PDB file of C-alpha atoms in Angstrom:
ATOM      1  CA  UNK A   1     108.702  86.718  87.059  1.00 56.00           C
ATOM      2  CA  UNK A   2     110.631  88.440  89.596  1.00 64.00           C
ATOM      3  CA  UNK A   3     110.049  91.674  91.388  1.00 62.00           C
ATOM      4  CA  UNK A   4     109.056  94.589  89.117  1.00 66.00           C
ATOM      5  CA  UNK A   5     108.680  97.137  91.839  1.00 65.00           C
ATOM      6  CA  UNK A   6     107.904  97.652  95.570  1.00 66.00           C
ATOM      7  CA  UNK A   7     105.177 100.167  96.218  1.00 65.00           C
ATOM      8  CA  UNK A   8     102.848 101.474  98.971  1.00 66.00           C
ATOM      9  CA  UNK A   9      99.117 100.571  99.145  1.00 64.00           C
ATOM     10  CA  UNK A  10      97.127 103.294  97.428  1.00 60.00           C
ATOM     11  CA  UNK A  11      95.576 105.884  99.867  1.00 60.00           C
ATOM     12  CA  UNK A  12      91.767 105.879  99.718  1.00 55.00           C
ATOM     13  CA  UNK A  13      89.279 108.494 100.687  1.00 51.00           C
ATOM     14  CA  UNK A  14      86.402 107.814 103.029  1.00 52.00           C
ATOM     15  CA  UNK A  15      84.069 106.676 100.211  1.00 49.00           C
ATOM     16  CA  UNK A  16      86.663 104.051  99.150  1.00 50.00           C
ATOM     17  CA  UNK A  17      87.889 105.841  96.019  1.00 45.00           C
ATOM     18  CA  UNK A  18      91.564 106.124  95.305  1.00 44.00           C
ATOM     19  CA  UNK A  19      92.870 109.649  96.195  1.00 45.00           C
ATOM     20  CA  UNK A  20      93.920 110.019  92.478  1.00 46.00           C
ATOM     21  CA  UNK A  21      90.181 109.955  91.622  1.00 44.00           C
ATOM     22  CA  UNK A  22      89.394 113.118  93.563  1.00 43.00           C
ATOM     23  CA  UNK A  23      88.781 115.115  90.481  1.00 40.00           C
ATOM     24  CA  UNK A  24      85.891 112.689  89.519  1.00 45.00           C
ATOM     25  CA  UNK A  25      82.920 114.405  90.994  1.00 45.00           C
ATOM     26  CA  UNK A  26      80.275 112.190  89.465  1.00 48.00           C
ATOM     27  CA  UNK A  27      77.871 110.846  92.008  1.00 51.00           C
ATOM     28  CA  UNK A  28      77.926 107.090  92.838  1.00 56.00           C
ATOM     29  CA  UNK A  29      74.944 105.622  90.900  1.00 72.00           C
ATOM     30  CA  UNK A  30      75.929 101.996  90.492  1.00 84.00           C
ATOM     31  CA  UNK A  31      77.681  99.601  92.902  1.00 89.00           C
ATOM     32  CA  UNK A  32      78.690  96.044  92.454  1.00 93.00           C
ATOM     33  CA  UNK A  33      78.646  94.021  95.683  1.00 95.00           C
ATOM     34  CA  UNK A  34      80.604  90.869  95.867  1.00 94.00           C
ATOM     35  CA  UNK A  35      79.743  88.596  98.733  1.00 93.00           C
ATOM     36  CA  UNK A  36      82.165  85.992  99.963  1.00 92.00           C
ATOM     37  CA  UNK A  37      84.150  85.712  96.713  1.00 90.00           C
ATOM     38  CA  UNK A  38      86.978  83.520  97.333  1.00 91.00           C
ATOM     39  CA  UNK A  39      88.619  82.773  93.961  1.00 91.00           C
ATOM     40  CA  UNK A  40      91.357  85.317  93.257  1.00 91.00           C
ATOM     41  CA  UNK A  41      90.919  84.843  89.541  1.00 91.00           C
ATOM     42  CA  UNK A  42      87.202  85.587  89.756  1.00 90.00           C
ATOM     43  CA  UNK A  43      88.039  88.766  91.761  1.00 92.00           C
ATOM     44  CA  UNK A  44      90.620  89.921  89.306  1.00 93.00           C
ATOM     45  CA  UNK A  45      88.243  89.377  86.414  1.00 92.00           C
ATOM     46  CA  UNK A  46      85.422  91.157  88.121  1.00 93.00           C
ATOM     47  CA  UNK A  47      87.699  94.301  88.949  1.00 93.00           C
ATOM     48  CA  UNK A  48      88.980  94.412  85.409  1.00 93.00           C
ATOM     49  CA  UNK A  49      85.431  94.158  83.898  1.00 93.00           C
ATOM     50  CA  UNK A  50      84.031  96.682  86.424  1.00 92.00           C
ATOM     51  CA  UNK A  51      86.517  99.338  85.331  1.00 91.00           C
ATOM     52  CA  UNK A  52      86.064  98.537  81.623  1.00 91.00           C
ATOM     53  CA  UNK A  53      82.298  98.964  81.921  1.00 89.00           C
ATOM     54  CA  UNK A  54      82.375 102.165  83.941  1.00 85.00           C
ATOM     55  CA  UNK A  55      81.466 100.920  87.392  1.00 84.00           C
ATOM     56  CA  UNK A  56      83.515 102.892  89.842  1.00 82.00           C
ATOM     57  CA  UNK A  57      82.400 101.324  93.052  1.00 86.00           C
ATOM     58  CA  UNK A  58      82.660  97.812  94.500  1.00 90.00           C
ATOM     59  CA  UNK A  59      81.734  96.481  97.935  1.00 91.00           C
ATOM     60  CA  UNK A  60      83.286  93.390  99.267  1.00 93.00           C
ATOM     61  CA  UNK A  61      81.215  91.754 101.949  1.00 93.00           C
ATOM     62  CA  UNK A  62      82.301  88.984 104.290  1.00 91.00           C
ATOM     63  CA  UNK A  63      85.204  86.655 103.681  1.00 90.00           C
ATOM     64  CA  UNK A  64      86.276  87.905 100.229  1.00 90.00           C
ATOM     65  CA  UNK A  65      89.772  87.057  99.005  1.00 89.00           C
ATOM     66  CA  UNK A  66      92.519  89.603  99.379  1.00 88.00           C
ATOM     67  CA  UNK A  67      92.388  92.095  96.478  1.00 87.00           C
ATOM     68  CA  UNK A  68      96.133  92.421  96.648  1.00 86.00           C
ATOM     69  CA  UNK A  69      96.849  88.730  96.106  1.00 88.00           C
ATOM     70  CA  UNK A  70      99.101  88.040  93.088  1.00 88.00           C
ATOM     71  CA  UNK A  71      96.345  86.385  91.007  1.00 91.00           C
ATOM     72  CA  UNK A  72      93.963  89.264  91.785  1.00 90.00           C
ATOM     73  CA  UNK A  73      96.509  91.804  90.823  1.00 88.00           C
ATOM     74  CA  UNK A  74      97.313  89.924  87.524  1.00 89.00           C
ATOM     75  CA  UNK A  75      93.780  89.416  86.587  1.00 89.00           C
ATOM     76  CA  UNK A  76      92.616  92.920  87.393  1.00 90.00           C
ATOM     77  CA  UNK A  77      95.311  94.525  85.061  1.00 88.00           C
ATOM     78  CA  UNK A  78      95.718  97.291  87.481  1.00 84.00           C
ATOM     79  CA  UNK A  79      92.039  97.888  88.019  1.00 88.00           C
ATOM     80  CA  UNK A  80      92.355  97.292  91.708  1.00 86.00           C
ATOM     81  CA  UNK A  81      94.299 100.536  92.039  1.00 83.00           C
ATOM     82  CA  UNK A  82      91.672 102.600  90.086  1.00 83.00           C
ATOM     83  CA  UNK A  83      88.349 101.334  91.300  1.00 85.00           C
ATOM     84  CA  UNK A  84      86.811 102.385  94.625  1.00 84.00           C
ATOM     85  CA  UNK A  85      86.575  99.382  96.978  1.00 88.00           C
ATOM     86  CA  UNK A  86      84.778  99.325 100.338  1.00 88.00           C
ATOM     87  CA  UNK A  87      84.902  96.357 102.683  1.00 89.00           C
ATOM     88  CA  UNK A  88      82.051  95.411 104.984  1.00 91.00           C
ATOM     89  CA  UNK A  89      82.215  92.651 107.591  1.00 90.00           C
ATOM     90  CA  UNK A  90      78.509  91.709 107.172  1.00 92.00           C
ATOM     91  CA  UNK A  91      75.817  92.065 104.487  1.00 94.00           C
ATOM     92  CA  UNK A  92      73.770  93.781 107.243  1.00 93.00           C
ATOM     93  CA  UNK A  93      76.488  96.594 107.482  1.00 92.00           C
ATOM     94  CA  UNK A  94      76.635  97.097 103.746  1.00 93.00           C
ATOM     95  CA  UNK A  95      72.845  97.186 103.363  1.00 94.00           C
ATOM     96  CA  UNK A  96      72.673  99.890 105.933  1.00 92.00           C
ATOM     97  CA  UNK A  97      75.232 102.063 104.024  1.00 90.00           C
ATOM     98  CA  UNK A  98      73.466 101.411 100.708  1.00 91.00           C
ATOM     99  CA  UNK A  99      70.126 102.351 102.148  1.00 90.00           C
ATOM    100  CA  UNK A 100      71.463 105.511 103.814  1.00 89.00           C
ATOM    101  CA  UNK A 101      72.889 106.412 100.268  1.00 87.00           C
ATOM    102  CA  UNK A 102      69.459 105.819  98.649  1.00 89.00           C
ATOM    103  CA  UNK A 103      70.844 102.879  96.670  1.00 91.00           C
ATOM    104  CA  UNK A 104      68.437 100.112  95.658  1.00 92.00           C
ATOM    105  CA  UNK A 105      69.857  96.600  96.192  1.00 94.00           C
ATOM    106  CA  UNK A 106      69.270  93.796  93.691  1.00 94.00           C
ATOM    107  CA  UNK A 107      69.974  90.320  94.550  1.00 95.00           C
ATOM    108  CA  UNK A 108      71.309  88.324  91.559  1.00 93.00           C
ATOM    109  CA  UNK A 109      69.923  84.754  91.898  1.00 93.00           C
ATOM    110  CA  UNK A 110      69.551  81.765  89.485  1.00 90.00           C
ATOM    111  CA  UNK A 111      65.789  81.831  89.796  1.00 88.00           C
ATOM    112  CA  UNK A 112      63.474  82.036  86.730  1.00 85.00           C
ATOM    113  CA  UNK A 113      60.798  83.636  89.012  1.00 89.00           C
ATOM    114  CA  UNK A 114      63.168  86.609  89.562  1.00 92.00           C
ATOM    115  CA  UNK A 115      62.941  89.896  87.452  1.00 91.00           C
ATOM    116  CA  UNK A 116      65.066  89.610  84.387  1.00 94.00           C
ATOM    117  CA  UNK A 117      68.074  91.851  84.648  1.00 91.00           C
ATOM    118  CA  UNK A 118      67.207  93.261  81.147  1.00 91.00           C
ATOM    119  CA  UNK A 119      64.085  94.897  82.502  1.00 91.00           C
ATOM    120  CA  UNK A 120      65.849  96.987  85.304  1.00 88.00           C
ATOM    121  CA  UNK A 121      65.953 100.755  84.447  1.00 86.00           C
ATOM    122  CA  UNK A 122      69.524 101.326  85.270  1.00 84.00           C
ATOM    123  CA  UNK A 123      69.526 104.690  83.550  1.00 83.00           C
ATOM    124  CA  UNK A 124      67.477 106.109  86.389  1.00 83.00           C
ATOM    125  CA  UNK A 125      68.039 105.738  90.105  1.00 81.00           C
ATOM    126  CA  UNK A 126      70.908 104.225  92.181  1.00 86.00           C
ATOM    127  CA  UNK A 127      71.437 100.526  92.046  1.00 89.00           C
ATOM    128  CA  UNK A 128      73.650  98.030  93.845  1.00 92.00           C
ATOM    129  CA  UNK A 129      73.756  94.504  92.278  1.00 93.00           C
ATOM    130  CA  UNK A 130      74.703  91.674  94.673  1.00 95.00           C
ATOM    131  CA  UNK A 131      76.700  88.740  93.328  1.00 93.00           C
ATOM    132  CA  UNK A 132      77.288  85.704  95.787  1.00 92.00           C
ATOM    133  CA  UNK A 133      79.980  83.129  96.428  1.00 89.00           C
ATOM    134  CA  UNK A 134      81.167  80.843  93.655  1.00 84.00           C
ATOM    135  CA  UNK A 135      79.871  77.651  95.267  1.00 84.00           C
ATOM    136  CA  UNK A 136      76.712  78.787  97.175  1.00 87.00           C
ATOM    137  CA  UNK A 137      75.480  82.105  95.616  1.00 88.00           C
ATOM    138  CA  UNK A 138      73.964  84.537  97.920  1.00 90.00           C
ATOM    139  CA  UNK A 139      72.611  83.371 101.279  1.00 93.00           C
ATOM    140  CA  UNK A 140      68.697  83.398 101.230  1.00 94.00           C
ATOM    141  CA  UNK A 141      68.984  85.827 104.151  1.00 94.00           C
ATOM    142  CA  UNK A 142      70.929  88.336 102.006  1.00 95.00           C
ATOM    143  CA  UNK A 143      68.690  87.869  99.012  1.00 94.00           C
ATOM    144  CA  UNK A 144      65.547  88.425 101.154  1.00 95.00           C
ATOM    145  CA  UNK A 145      67.136  91.642 102.650  1.00 95.00           C
ATOM    146  CA  UNK A 146      67.639  93.096  99.171  1.00 95.00           C
ATOM    147  CA  UNK A 147      64.892  95.284  97.522  1.00 94.00           C
ATOM    148  CA  UNK A 148      64.496  92.921  94.597  1.00 94.00           C
ATOM    149  CA  UNK A 149      65.675  89.662  93.047  1.00 95.00           C
ATOM    150  CA  UNK A 150      67.083  89.636  89.556  1.00 94.00           C
ATOM    151  CA  UNK A 151      68.290  87.000  87.242  1.00 92.00           C
ATOM    152  CA  UNK A 152      70.048  86.626  84.020  1.00 90.00           C
ATOM    153  CA  UNK A 153      67.610  84.863  81.588  1.00 90.00           C
ATOM    154  CA  UNK A 154      69.289  81.555  80.488  1.00 87.00           C
ATOM    155  CA  UNK A 155      68.416  78.829  78.141  1.00 85.00           C
ATOM    156  CA  UNK A 156      68.947  75.001  78.228  1.00 81.00           C
ATOM    157  CA  UNK A 157      69.594  73.188  81.386  1.00 84.00           C
ATOM    158  CA  UNK A 158      72.334  75.478  82.826  1.00 81.00           C
ATOM    159  CA  UNK A 159      71.277  76.413  86.437  1.00 79.00           C
ATOM    160  CA  UNK A 160      73.825  79.095  87.254  1.00 79.00           C
ATOM    161  CA  UNK A 161      77.022  80.973  85.966  1.00 84.00           C
ATOM    162  CA  UNK A 162      80.413  81.528  87.298  1.00 86.00           C
ATOM    163  CA  UNK A 163      80.467  84.570  89.599  1.00 90.00           C
ATOM    164  CA  UNK A 164      82.817  86.655  87.363  1.00 90.00           C
ATOM    165  CA  UNK A 165      80.775  85.804  84.237  1.00 91.00           C
ATOM    166  CA  UNK A 166      77.505  86.704  85.954  1.00 92.00           C
ATOM    167  CA  UNK A 167      79.062  89.976  87.229  1.00 92.00           C
ATOM    168  CA  UNK A 168      80.200  90.668  83.693  1.00 92.00           C
ATOM    169  CA  UNK A 169      76.955  90.145  82.088  1.00 92.00           C
ATOM    170  CA  UNK A 170      75.190  92.300  84.681  1.00 91.00           C
ATOM    171  CA  UNK A 171      77.721  95.108  84.356  1.00 91.00           C
ATOM    172  CA  UNK A 172      77.334  95.020  80.597  1.00 91.00           C
ATOM    173  CA  UNK A 173      73.629  95.393  81.053  1.00 90.00           C
ATOM    174  CA  UNK A 174      73.989  98.446  83.419  1.00 85.00           C
ATOM    175  CA  UNK A 175      76.385 100.090  80.917  1.00 84.00           C
ATOM    176  CA  UNK A 176      74.282  99.285  77.868  1.00 82.00           C
ATOM    177  CA  UNK A 177      71.185 100.762  79.429  1.00 78.00           C
ATOM    178  CA  UNK A 178      72.897 103.866  80.502  1.00 69.00           C
ATOM    179  CA  UNK A 179      74.364 104.275  77.032  1.00 62.00           C
ATOM    180  CA  UNK A 180      70.976 103.862  75.331  1.00 56.00           C
ATOM    181  CA  UNK A 181      69.617 106.648  77.614  1.00 54.00           C
ATOM    182  CA  UNK A 182      72.592 108.906  76.734  1.00 51.00           C
ATOM    183  CA  UNK A 183      72.453 108.471  72.983  1.00 47.00           C
ATOM    184  CA  UNK A 184      75.269 106.032  72.735  1.00 44.00           C
ATOM    185  CA  UNK A 185      77.824 108.078  74.770  1.00 36.00           C
TER     186      UNK A 185
END
């Protein structure tokens, strides 16, 4: 495709938001945490979906792919420049920050014994939903360190979903619940 332009990396505030988002004074209520996501297409799709559904904060934990890789940039359709992204070396580091900010962590797991995502009251409180690696999901130690385990109710013999698909469904549920509480706004 050739080179369209050359630009500088966006400046970010301490909370991870782009500098251009400074006028946005809404508090951080919902965070999507992606742990060890390696597929650039998944990352781009997640960023695009997060922006489309109003989630302004993503946390990337561990060995996630480069959010400025060509496939991520293409898939995100520019969302990578508009969504706040914070990187953490370890899950423990991220959990400490979330706990200090009074954000409840939910581990998304493919387990029918976990709480259905459709029953979480996203309209109240502050929530972080953790999505794990494409091949392995969340490590058991991370899921155990989260406040609760949640799952997407599924039918048939399917055991799990693609990381980007799971993130999209969960983000839709977060947005849908908030809209219901605010009268469809």
